[in-house]
Short mmCIF file of C-alpha atoms and ligand atoms in Angstrom, two decimals:
data_model
loop_
_atom_site.label_atom_id
_atom_site.label_comp_id
_atom_site.label_asym_id
_atom_site.label_seq_id
_atom_site.Cartn_x
_atom_site.Cartn_y
_atom_site.Cartn_z
CA MET A 61 18.82 -26.62 14.41
CA SER A 62 15.93 -24.24 14.91
CA LYS A 63 13.02 -24.25 12.52
CA THR A 64 12.57 -21.57 9.89
CA TYR A 65 9.87 -19.59 8.08
CA HIS A 66 9.54 -17.70 4.84
CA ILE A 67 6.80 -15.18 3.95
CA ILE A 68 5.83 -14.36 0.38
CA ASN A 69 3.92 -11.09 0.31
CA TYR A 70 1.57 -9.70 -2.33
CA GLY A 71 -0.65 -6.63 -2.38
CA CYS A 72 -0.64 -3.29 -0.65
CA GLN A 73 1.29 -1.77 2.25
CA MET A 74 -1.34 -3.04 4.68
CA ASN A 75 -0.38 -6.56 3.64
CA GLU A 76 3.30 -5.76 4.07
CA SER A 77 2.54 -4.58 7.56
CA ASP A 78 0.49 -7.71 8.29
CA SER A 79 3.40 -9.83 7.03
CA GLU A 80 5.70 -8.10 9.52
CA HIS A 81 3.25 -9.12 12.24
CA PHE A 82 3.14 -12.74 11.03
CA ALA A 83 6.95 -12.74 11.01
CA GLY A 84 7.08 -11.38 14.56
CA GLN A 85 4.80 -14.07 15.89
CA LEU A 86 6.79 -16.84 14.19
CA ALA A 87 9.99 -15.33 15.58
CA ASP A 88 8.38 -15.34 19.05
CA LEU A 89 7.84 -19.07 18.63
CA GLY A 90 11.54 -19.55 17.90
CA TYR A 91 11.39 -19.73 14.11
CA GLY A 92 14.30 -18.17 12.20
CA TYR A 93 14.03 -16.50 8.80
CA ALA A 94 14.89 -18.61 5.73
CA GLN A 95 16.03 -16.74 2.65
CA ASP A 96 14.79 -19.46 0.31
CA PHE A 97 11.22 -20.68 0.71
CA HIS A 98 12.21 -24.15 -0.50
CA GLN A 99 14.27 -24.54 2.68
CA ALA A 100 11.70 -23.14 5.14
CA ASP A 101 9.65 -25.28 7.54
CA VAL A 102 6.79 -22.81 7.35
CA VAL A 103 5.80 -20.94 4.19
CA LEU A 104 3.18 -18.21 4.53
CA ILE A 105 1.73 -16.65 1.38
CA ASN A 106 0.03 -13.34 2.15
CA THR A 107 -2.39 -12.72 -0.69
CA CYS A 108 -4.19 -9.90 -2.53
CA CYS A 109 -7.37 -10.10 -4.62
CA VAL A 110 -7.78 -6.50 -5.77
CA ARG A 111 -7.33 -7.48 -9.43
CA GLU A 112 -7.51 -10.76 -11.31
CA SER A 113 -3.87 -10.39 -12.40
CA ALA A 114 -2.77 -10.53 -8.75
CA GLU A 115 -4.86 -13.61 -8.13
CA LYS A 116 -3.40 -15.45 -11.13
CA LYS A 117 0.14 -14.81 -9.96
CA ILE A 118 -0.71 -16.00 -6.45
CA LEU A 119 -2.44 -19.17 -7.65
CA GLY A 120 0.77 -20.00 -9.53
CA LYS A 121 2.75 -19.58 -6.32
CA ILE A 122 0.33 -21.72 -4.31
CA GLY A 123 0.70 -24.33 -7.08
CA GLU A 124 4.46 -24.34 -6.54
CA MET A 125 3.89 -25.42 -2.95
CA LYS A 126 2.51 -28.77 -4.11
CA ALA A 127 5.92 -30.30 -4.82
CA ILE A 128 7.38 -28.77 -1.67
CA LYS A 129 4.69 -30.28 0.50
CA ALA A 130 4.89 -33.64 -1.30
CA ALA A 131 8.64 -33.82 -0.72
CA ASN A 132 8.22 -33.01 2.96
CA PRO A 133 4.70 -33.33 4.38
CA SER A 134 5.75 -31.91 7.75
CA LYS A 135 6.13 -28.45 6.20
CA VAL A 136 3.34 -26.07 7.08
CA ILE A 137 1.83 -24.05 4.22
CA CYS A 138 -0.30 -21.08 5.31
CA VAL A 139 -2.32 -18.89 2.96
CA ALA A 140 -3.31 -15.56 4.51
CA GLY A 141 -4.67 -12.19 3.39
CA CYS A 142 -7.48 -10.97 1.18
CA MET A 143 -7.73 -13.92 -1.22
CA ALA A 144 -7.71 -16.31 1.74
CA GLN A 145 -10.57 -14.28 3.19
CA LYS A 146 -12.54 -14.31 -0.06
CA ASP A 147 -11.94 -17.83 -1.36
CA GLY A 148 -10.67 -19.81 1.63
CA GLU A 149 -12.85 -22.87 1.20
CA LYS A 150 -12.29 -23.11 -2.54
CA LEU A 151 -8.53 -22.77 -2.08
CA LEU A 152 -8.46 -25.53 0.50
CA ARG A 153 -10.50 -27.82 -1.76
CA THR A 154 -8.41 -27.13 -4.86
CA TYR A 155 -4.97 -27.09 -3.28
CA PRO A 156 -4.50 -29.90 -0.72
CA GLN A 157 -0.98 -28.65 -0.06
CA ILE A 158 -2.47 -25.81 2.04
CA ASP A 159 -2.62 -26.43 5.80
CA LEU A 160 -4.06 -23.22 7.19
CA ILE A 161 -6.21 -20.44 5.73
CA ILE A 162 -5.78 -17.25 7.73
CA GLY A 163 -8.39 -14.56 7.01
CA THR A 164 -7.67 -10.84 7.28
CA ALA A 165 -9.04 -10.50 10.83
CA HIS A 166 -6.74 -13.22 12.20
CA VAL A 167 -3.37 -11.54 12.01
CA ASN A 168 -3.39 -10.78 15.71
CA ASN A 169 -4.17 -14.31 16.88
CA PHE A 170 -2.07 -16.08 14.26
CA ARG A 171 0.40 -17.25 16.89
CA ALA A 172 -2.28 -19.15 18.81
CA ILE A 173 -3.78 -20.61 15.61
CA PHE A 174 -0.39 -21.74 14.37
CA GLN A 175 0.70 -23.21 17.70
CA SER A 176 -2.48 -25.16 18.09
CA TYR A 177 -2.04 -26.57 14.57
CA VAL A 178 1.56 -27.71 14.99
CA ASN A 179 0.82 -29.18 18.44
CA SER A 180 -2.22 -31.12 17.27
CA LYS A 181 -1.85 -34.81 16.42
CA LYS A 182 -4.53 -34.85 13.72
CA LYS A 183 -3.28 -31.86 11.75
CA ASP A 184 -6.76 -30.88 10.63
CA LYS A 185 -6.71 -28.28 7.89
CA LYS A 186 -8.51 -25.20 9.07
CA ILE A 187 -10.00 -21.95 7.85
CA PHE A 188 -10.08 -18.83 10.00
CA SER A 189 -12.18 -16.29 8.17
CA ASP A 190 -14.52 -14.76 10.75
CA LEU A 191 -14.32 -11.01 10.06
CA GLN A 192 -15.77 -10.20 13.47
CA ASN A 193 -12.77 -11.60 15.26
CA ASP A 194 -10.58 -8.60 14.79
CA PRO A 195 -9.42 -6.78 17.91
CA GLN A 196 -8.78 -3.10 17.33
CA GLU A 197 -5.34 -3.18 18.80
CA PHE A 198 -2.39 -5.24 17.79
CA ASP A 199 -0.42 -6.25 20.83
CA GLY A 200 1.96 -8.86 19.41
CA SER A 201 5.51 -8.62 18.18
CA PHE A 202 6.65 -7.79 14.70
CA VAL A 203 9.79 -7.97 12.64
CA ARG A 204 10.14 -4.78 10.61
CA LYS A 205 11.72 -5.22 7.21
CA SER A 206 13.31 -1.79 7.00
CA SER A 207 15.73 -0.43 9.59
CA PHE A 208 14.63 3.19 9.20
CA SER A 209 11.07 3.25 7.85
CA ALA A 210 8.11 1.77 9.71
CA TRP A 211 4.57 0.90 8.58
CA VAL A 212 2.02 1.81 11.22
CA PRO A 213 -1.60 0.79 10.62
CA ILE A 214 -3.94 3.39 12.11
CA MET A 215 -7.18 1.76 11.00
CA TYR A 216 -8.42 -1.43 9.42
CA GLY A 217 -11.19 -2.07 6.89
CA CYS A 218 -13.10 0.25 4.58
CA ASN A 219 -16.65 1.63 4.54
CA ASN A 220 -16.57 3.26 1.12
CA PHE A 221 -17.79 0.53 -1.18
CA CYS A 222 -16.45 2.01 -4.39
CA THR A 223 -18.45 -0.10 -6.83
CA TYR A 224 -15.41 -1.76 -8.48
CA CYS A 225 -13.59 -2.65 -5.29
CA ILE A 226 -13.42 -5.91 -3.34
CA VAL A 227 -11.53 -4.49 -0.34
CA PRO A 228 -14.56 -3.65 1.88
CA TYR A 229 -15.79 -7.24 1.51
CA VAL A 230 -12.51 -8.84 2.49
CA ARG A 231 -11.30 -6.35 5.10
CA GLY A 232 -14.60 -5.60 6.86
CA ARG A 233 -15.82 -2.31 8.35
CA GLU A 234 -13.58 0.54 9.48
CA ARG A 235 -11.98 0.04 12.87
CA SER A 236 -9.62 2.75 14.17
CA ARG A 237 -6.78 2.12 16.57
CA SER A 238 -6.57 4.41 19.56
CA LYS A 239 -4.41 7.49 19.22
CA GLU A 240 -2.51 6.48 22.37
CA SER A 241 -1.44 3.11 21.03
CA ILE A 242 -0.41 4.59 17.67
CA ILE A 243 1.69 7.28 19.38
CA ALA A 244 3.20 4.67 21.70
CA GLU A 245 4.16 2.47 18.76
CA ILE A 246 5.76 5.35 16.85
CA THR A 247 7.57 6.66 19.92
CA LYS A 248 9.04 3.21 20.47
CA ALA A 249 10.07 3.00 16.80
CA THR A 250 11.87 6.35 16.97
CA LEU A 251 13.72 5.25 20.10
CA GLN A 252 14.85 2.20 18.13
CA GLY A 253 16.24 4.52 15.43
CA PHE A 254 13.38 4.62 12.92
CA LYS A 255 13.24 7.96 11.09
CA GLU A 256 10.18 7.60 8.90
CA VAL A 257 6.67 6.29 9.50
CA THR A 258 3.86 5.61 7.07
CA LEU A 259 0.42 5.69 8.64
CA LEU A 260 -1.73 3.09 6.93
CA GLY A 261 -5.43 2.79 6.25
CA GLN A 262 -7.69 2.32 3.21
CA ASN A 263 -9.07 5.80 3.82
CA VAL A 264 -6.97 7.53 6.47
CA ASN A 265 -9.15 10.65 6.32
CA SER A 266 -11.94 8.78 8.05
CA TYR A 267 -9.66 7.78 10.94
CA GLY A 268 -11.66 8.04 14.18
CA ASN A 269 -15.07 8.31 12.48
CA ASP A 270 -16.06 4.90 13.87
CA GLN A 271 -15.39 6.31 17.36
CA LYS A 272 -17.47 9.42 16.56
CA GLN A 273 -14.39 11.62 16.77
CA VAL A 274 -14.10 14.85 14.80
CA ASN A 275 -10.90 15.92 12.98
CA ALA A 276 -9.19 12.86 14.40
CA PHE A 277 -6.79 12.39 11.46
CA SER A 278 -5.62 16.02 11.58
CA ASP A 279 -5.09 15.71 15.34
CA LEU A 280 -3.22 12.45 14.94
CA LEU A 281 -0.94 13.95 12.28
CA LYS A 282 -0.16 16.93 14.51
CA ALA A 283 0.71 14.60 17.40
CA VAL A 284 2.91 12.36 15.24
CA ASP A 285 4.65 15.42 13.78
CA ASN A 286 5.76 16.32 17.32
CA ILE A 287 7.20 12.96 18.34
CA PRO A 288 10.90 13.52 19.08
CA GLY A 289 13.20 11.84 16.56
CA ILE A 290 10.66 11.60 13.78
CA GLU A 291 12.03 12.90 10.47
CA ARG A 292 9.31 12.01 8.00
CA VAL A 293 5.63 11.22 8.30
CA ARG A 294 3.82 9.63 5.38
CA TYR A 295 0.26 8.36 5.17
CA MET A 296 -1.81 6.40 2.72
CA THR A 297 -4.35 6.38 1.30
CA SER A 298 -6.37 9.56 1.51
CA HIS A 299 -9.74 9.85 -0.17
CA PRO A 300 -10.26 13.05 -2.23
CA ARG A 301 -13.83 13.31 -0.94
CA ASP A 302 -12.65 13.54 2.68
CA MET A 303 -9.47 15.60 2.28
CA SER A 304 -10.44 18.92 3.84
CA GLU A 305 -8.79 22.28 3.33
CA ASP A 306 -8.03 22.24 7.03
CA LEU A 307 -6.06 19.02 6.62
CA VAL A 308 -4.10 20.47 3.69
CA ARG A 309 -3.25 23.47 5.89
CA THR A 310 -2.18 21.19 8.75
CA ILE A 311 0.19 19.37 6.43
CA ALA A 312 1.49 22.63 4.94
CA ALA A 313 2.27 23.97 8.42
CA SER A 314 3.87 20.78 9.73
CA LYS A 315 7.56 20.13 10.26
CA HIS A 316 7.82 16.51 9.18
CA ILE A 317 4.70 15.53 7.26
CA CYS A 318 5.77 14.87 3.68
CA LYS A 319 4.51 17.27 1.06
CA HIS A 320 3.33 14.35 -0.99
CA PHE A 321 -0.38 14.10 -1.78
CA HIS A 322 -1.55 10.75 -3.11
CA ILE A 323 -5.15 11.44 -4.13
CA PRO A 324 -6.63 8.67 -6.26
CA VAL A 325 -8.98 10.21 -8.82
CA GLN A 326 -9.87 6.91 -10.59
CA SER A 327 -11.53 8.71 -13.55
CA GLY A 328 -11.90 12.19 -14.98
CA SER A 329 -15.50 11.72 -16.11
CA ASN A 330 -18.26 12.80 -13.74
CA LYS A 331 -20.50 10.04 -15.06
CA ILE A 332 -17.92 7.34 -14.26
CA ILE A 333 -16.85 8.90 -10.93
CA LYS A 334 -20.52 8.74 -9.92
CA ALA A 335 -20.94 5.16 -11.15
CA MET A 336 -17.87 4.28 -9.10
CA ASN A 337 -19.55 5.77 -5.99
CA ARG A 338 -16.53 7.94 -5.26
CA GLY A 339 -18.51 10.83 -3.79
CA TYR A 340 -16.85 13.81 -5.53
CA THR A 341 -17.05 15.51 -8.90
CA ARG A 342 -14.24 16.28 -11.29
CA GLU A 343 -14.67 19.96 -10.40
CA GLN A 344 -14.38 19.32 -6.65
CA TYR A 345 -11.31 17.18 -7.25
CA LEU A 346 -9.62 19.91 -9.31
CA GLU A 347 -10.42 22.41 -6.57
CA LEU A 348 -8.68 20.12 -4.07
CA VAL A 349 -5.59 19.99 -6.30
CA ALA A 350 -5.67 23.79 -6.62
CA ASN A 351 -5.88 24.13 -2.84
CA ILE A 352 -2.98 21.75 -2.32
CA ARG A 353 -0.87 23.76 -4.75
CA LYS A 354 -1.96 27.02 -3.13
CA TYR A 355 -0.79 25.99 0.34
CA VAL A 356 2.08 23.74 -0.78
CA PRO A 357 3.48 25.12 -4.06
CA ASP A 358 6.09 22.38 -4.44
CA ALA A 359 3.73 19.54 -3.52
CA VAL A 360 4.22 16.20 -5.22
CA VAL A 361 0.80 15.04 -6.41
CA THR A 362 0.17 11.41 -7.38
CA THR A 363 -2.92 9.37 -8.17
CA ASP A 364 -4.51 6.04 -9.09
CA ILE A 365 -6.58 5.68 -12.26
CA ILE A 366 -8.74 2.85 -13.54
CA VAL A 367 -9.40 2.59 -17.28
CA GLY A 368 -12.28 0.66 -18.79
CA PHE A 369 -14.78 0.83 -15.92
CA PRO A 370 -18.12 -0.55 -17.27
CA GLY A 371 -19.84 2.03 -19.44
CA GLU A 372 -16.68 4.11 -20.00
CA THR A 373 -17.02 5.62 -23.48
CA GLU A 374 -14.30 7.21 -25.57
CA GLU A 375 -15.67 10.56 -24.41
CA ASP A 376 -15.39 9.55 -20.72
CA PHE A 377 -11.85 8.37 -21.31
CA ALA A 378 -11.00 11.63 -23.09
CA ALA A 379 -12.14 13.44 -19.92
CA THR A 380 -9.66 11.34 -17.91
CA LEU A 381 -6.84 12.20 -20.32
CA GLN A 382 -7.75 15.84 -20.12
CA LEU A 383 -7.74 15.83 -16.32
CA VAL A 384 -4.40 14.02 -16.22
CA ASP A 385 -2.96 16.61 -18.56
CA GLU A 386 -4.38 19.48 -16.52
CA VAL A 387 -3.15 18.23 -13.14
CA CYS A 388 0.22 17.05 -14.51
CA TYR A 389 0.76 14.40 -11.83
CA ASP A 390 4.21 13.41 -10.67
CA VAL A 391 3.17 9.75 -10.81
CA ALA A 392 -0.06 7.99 -11.73
CA TYR A 393 -0.61 4.32 -10.94
CA THR A 394 -2.80 3.12 -13.78
CA PHE A 395 -4.89 -0.03 -13.83
CA ILE A 396 -7.12 -1.88 -16.24
CA TYR A 397 -10.54 -2.38 -14.66
CA SER A 398 -10.79 -5.91 -13.34
CA LYS A 399 -14.22 -7.40 -12.72
CA ARG A 400 -14.50 -8.55 -9.09
CA SER A 401 -17.46 -10.81 -8.54
CA GLY A 402 -19.64 -9.72 -5.64
CA THR A 403 -19.06 -6.01 -6.32
CA PRO A 404 -21.85 -3.85 -7.86
CA ALA A 405 -19.80 -2.99 -10.98
CA ALA A 406 -19.42 -6.67 -11.88
CA LYS A 407 -23.17 -6.78 -12.56
CA LEU A 408 -23.10 -3.86 -15.01
CA THR A 409 -23.77 -5.01 -18.54
CA GLU A 410 -21.65 -2.52 -20.48
CA GLN A 411 -18.30 -4.16 -19.79
CA VAL A 412 -15.52 -2.68 -21.94
CA PRO A 413 -13.67 -5.18 -24.20
CA LEU A 414 -10.14 -6.04 -23.09
CA ALA A 415 -8.56 -4.78 -26.32
CA VAL A 416 -10.17 -1.37 -25.79
CA LYS A 417 -9.04 -1.27 -22.15
CA LYS A 418 -5.46 -2.10 -23.16
CA GLU A 419 -5.41 0.52 -25.87
CA ARG A 420 -6.72 3.17 -23.45
CA LEU A 421 -4.19 2.18 -20.82
CA ASN A 422 -1.38 2.63 -23.36
CA ARG A 423 -2.57 6.10 -24.31
CA LEU A 424 -2.89 7.09 -20.67
CA MET A 425 0.55 5.75 -19.78
CA GLU A 426 2.15 7.54 -22.69
CA LEU A 427 0.69 10.87 -21.56
CA GLN A 428 1.56 10.26 -17.91
CA ASN A 429 5.13 9.12 -18.59
CA ASN A 430 5.70 12.36 -20.43
CA ASN A 431 4.20 14.35 -17.54
CA SER A 432 6.34 12.49 -14.97
CA LEU A 433 9.41 13.40 -16.98
CA VAL A 434 8.33 17.05 -17.20
CA ARG A 435 7.78 17.16 -13.40
CA ASN A 436 11.16 15.53 -12.75
CA GLN A 437 13.00 17.77 -15.21
CA ALA A 438 11.75 20.79 -13.28
CA LEU A 439 13.86 19.56 -10.33
CA VAL A 440 17.17 19.57 -12.23
CA GLY A 441 19.55 22.09 -10.67
CA LYS A 442 17.85 21.98 -7.27
CA VAL A 443 19.35 20.62 -4.08
CA LEU A 444 16.92 18.13 -2.50
CA GLU A 445 17.01 16.48 0.87
CA VAL A 446 16.87 12.68 0.66
CA LEU A 447 16.61 9.96 3.29
CA VAL A 448 19.40 7.50 2.50
CA GLU A 449 18.08 4.01 1.68
CA GLY A 450 21.32 2.20 0.79
CA PRO A 451 23.11 0.95 -2.33
CA SER A 452 20.98 0.99 -5.45
CA TYR A 453 19.34 -2.18 -6.68
CA ASN A 454 21.90 -3.23 -9.24
CA ASN A 455 25.07 -1.23 -8.54
CA PRO A 456 26.78 -1.10 -5.12
CA ASN A 457 28.69 2.02 -6.20
CA ILE A 458 25.52 3.99 -6.79
CA TRP A 459 23.49 4.86 -3.68
CA SER A 460 19.81 5.60 -3.45
CA GLY A 461 17.40 7.60 -1.33
CA ARG A 462 14.01 9.23 -1.46
CA THR A 463 12.87 12.82 -1.42
CA ASP A 464 10.09 14.16 0.75
CA GLY A 465 7.84 13.67 -2.31
CA ASN A 466 8.91 10.00 -2.45
CA LYS A 467 11.01 10.38 -5.60
CA LEU A 468 13.88 7.96 -6.03
CA VAL A 469 17.27 9.68 -6.25
CA LEU A 470 20.55 7.99 -7.25
CA TRP A 471 24.08 9.32 -6.71
CA PRO A 472 27.60 7.88 -7.06
CA LEU A 473 29.37 6.77 -3.88
CA ALA A 474 32.36 9.09 -4.54
CA ASP A 475 34.63 7.77 -1.76
CA ARG A 476 32.25 8.68 1.00
CA LYS A 477 30.29 6.80 3.59
CA TYR A 478 26.57 7.35 4.00
CA THR A 479 24.39 6.24 6.87
CA ILE A 480 21.19 4.40 6.02
CA GLY A 481 18.25 6.40 7.34
CA ALA A 482 20.23 9.68 7.55
CA LYS A 483 19.31 12.83 5.68
CA LEU A 484 21.55 14.00 2.88
CA ASN A 485 21.45 16.88 0.40
CA VAL A 486 21.74 15.83 -3.22
CA LYS A 487 22.09 18.20 -6.16
CA ILE A 488 19.86 16.96 -8.97
CA GLU A 489 21.69 16.81 -12.28
CA ALA A 490 19.51 14.62 -14.51
CA ALA A 491 15.91 13.50 -14.66
CA GLN A 492 14.26 10.37 -16.01
CA THR A 493 10.61 9.32 -15.96
CA TRP A 494 10.99 7.20 -12.81
CA LEU A 495 14.03 8.65 -11.06
CA LEU A 496 16.44 11.51 -10.51
CA LYS A 497 20.24 11.43 -10.62
CA GLY A 498 22.58 13.76 -8.81
CA SER A 499 25.62 14.21 -6.62
CA ALA A 500 25.83 14.25 -2.82
CA GLN A 501 26.59 17.63 -1.26
CA ALA A 502 29.14 18.08 1.51
N1 SAH B 1006 -7.97 2.28 -0.34
C1 SAH B 1006 -7.05 2.69 -1.30
C2 SAH B 1006 -6.43 1.58 -2.11
C3 SAH B 1006 -7.34 0.68 -2.82
S1 SAH B 1006 -6.62 -0.48 -3.91
C4 SAH B 1006 -7.72 3.75 -2.12
O1 SAH B 1006 -8.90 3.92 -2.06
O2 SAH B 1006 -7.02 4.44 -2.82
C5 SAH B 1006 -5.53 0.52 -4.86
C6 SAH B 1006 -6.03 0.89 -6.21
O3 SAH B 1006 -6.38 -0.25 -6.96
C7 SAH B 1006 -7.28 1.73 -6.23
O4 SAH B 1006 -7.04 3.07 -5.98
C8 SAH B 1006 -7.80 1.51 -7.63
O5 SAH B 1006 -7.22 2.43 -8.53
C9 SAH B 1006 -7.29 0.12 -7.96
N2 SAH B 1006 -8.37 -0.87 -8.00
C10 SAH B 1006 -9.19 -1.26 -7.00
N3 SAH B 1006 -10.09 -2.16 -7.44
C11 SAH B 1006 -9.82 -2.36 -8.76
C12 SAH B 1006 -10.42 -3.16 -9.79
N4 SAH B 1006 -11.46 -3.92 -9.55
N5 SAH B 1006 -9.86 -3.11 -11.02
C13 SAH B 1006 -8.80 -2.31 -11.28
N6 SAH B 1006 -8.23 -1.54 -10.36
C14 SAH B 1006 -8.73 -1.54 -9.12
FE1 SF4 B 1007 -11.61 0.20 -2.30
FE2 SF4 B 1007 -12.74 2.59 -2.41
FE3 SF4 B 1007 -12.23 1.45 -0.04
FE4 SF4 B 1007 -10.22 2.32 -1.54
S1 SF4 B 1007 -11.82 3.61 -0.65
S2 SF4 B 1007 -10.34 0.35 -0.49
S3 SF4 B 1007 -10.92 1.92 -3.62
S4 SF4 B 1007 -13.68 0.73 -1.57
FE1 F3S B 1008 -4.94 -6.34 -2.08
FE2 F3S B 1008 -6.16 -6.67 0.17
FE3 F3S B 1008 -4.46 -4.71 -0.06
S1 F3S B 1008 -7.06 -6.94 -1.81
S2 F3S B 1008 -4.65 -4.19 -2.22
S3 F3S B 1008 -3.97 -6.84 -0.18
S4 F3S B 1008 -6.32 -4.68 1.12
#
């Protein structure tokens, strides 16, 4: 019987994409997918270290591998991703069940690393965490999870050094893929039947800057928009500082680029935005939102917000609430500030007590949940085009899909067949905070 693998993924879309590349390389080596990690010969945990809460969860999972490895020492346990990059040596010391530590710049050569390990007699535990190793292009295979929507990394790393964030330290400097290889990958995906792509990067607006190109992201979007067979183009994440009016106009004029603008504001207080090293003011941010709504009146606008950054006073937080109310986001992903050692903000003395952070998060979520509902209610009565995703999570008779603005829509099956990945018009009949309900149109 052939050997099997299982991948447990944490973190952002970039990690999900990396996991698809790990899976492809294991498949190349003849490994099949095991549904249950207890049964797999190889378990790969792809980790995230953006917040302490993620790390705690992951450490628990690595702990679970102890019994698995003890029961069958020939199993190979790999820990990859951002936490592996940051704490590889410590992890290996603390958790002897780990065989291989795969840093973030070793996705591409994982196959060679893995092969050399399984073929070696000594089975030396090893760490691969050299950030310089990373080739700009990925030339290996991958196993995509979805049958209609593809992740496509366009750049790796981050140069922004927001003062709270660990990502630039664990993902290295910005490296852009060539436009040709991105277009080739997407063209191939569309020929295989993929309808949607999401272009990935920590700051997609600076795509091409490392190659001294100008307007490279706009140009790339225009080229992707014209690839035959493409139905929807998404991208994440864009940085409000670098989102030009020209780019907004490009998106407005495009055929397939989703009218969804995810623009993380992080805080509504100029003092905190500055301390975070975000490079814009509240006023500039609001002007960007106004421009988006000028060119794309029905734009879906979403954001990320951190509460309790060091030095955040009640007045600063009130400015965040006020901005959130003014913009009336469709969705806001809200986080409690988590101190990441090695980042500049970790050294700031005015850390906000946890109880205060939790209380602020609750107030923010209450406001935002209400706004999400208001935004969704405004869609009741409209007919929206969705891309069919399949049966809903817990009821096979209710199907699900997503709008251009990435809103989840549910509708009853009603004696019809729907094709996964096809477009369908759905009349919206009811709105909730997190989803819309409707009926499929003929
Ligand atoms: N490059 C992307 C994603 C970064 S991580 C971007 O710039 O938007 C996703 C989100 O996690 C960030 O937008 C931020 O809101 C949050 N985040 C990052 N570091 C954090 C920290 N130390 N504590 C709490 N939230 C954090
Ligand atoms: Fe982190 Fe800022 Fe880079 Fe995003 S842009 S990954 S928040 S440093
Ligand atoms: Fe986490 Fe790394 Fe992504 S820290 S958010 S998995 S880039």
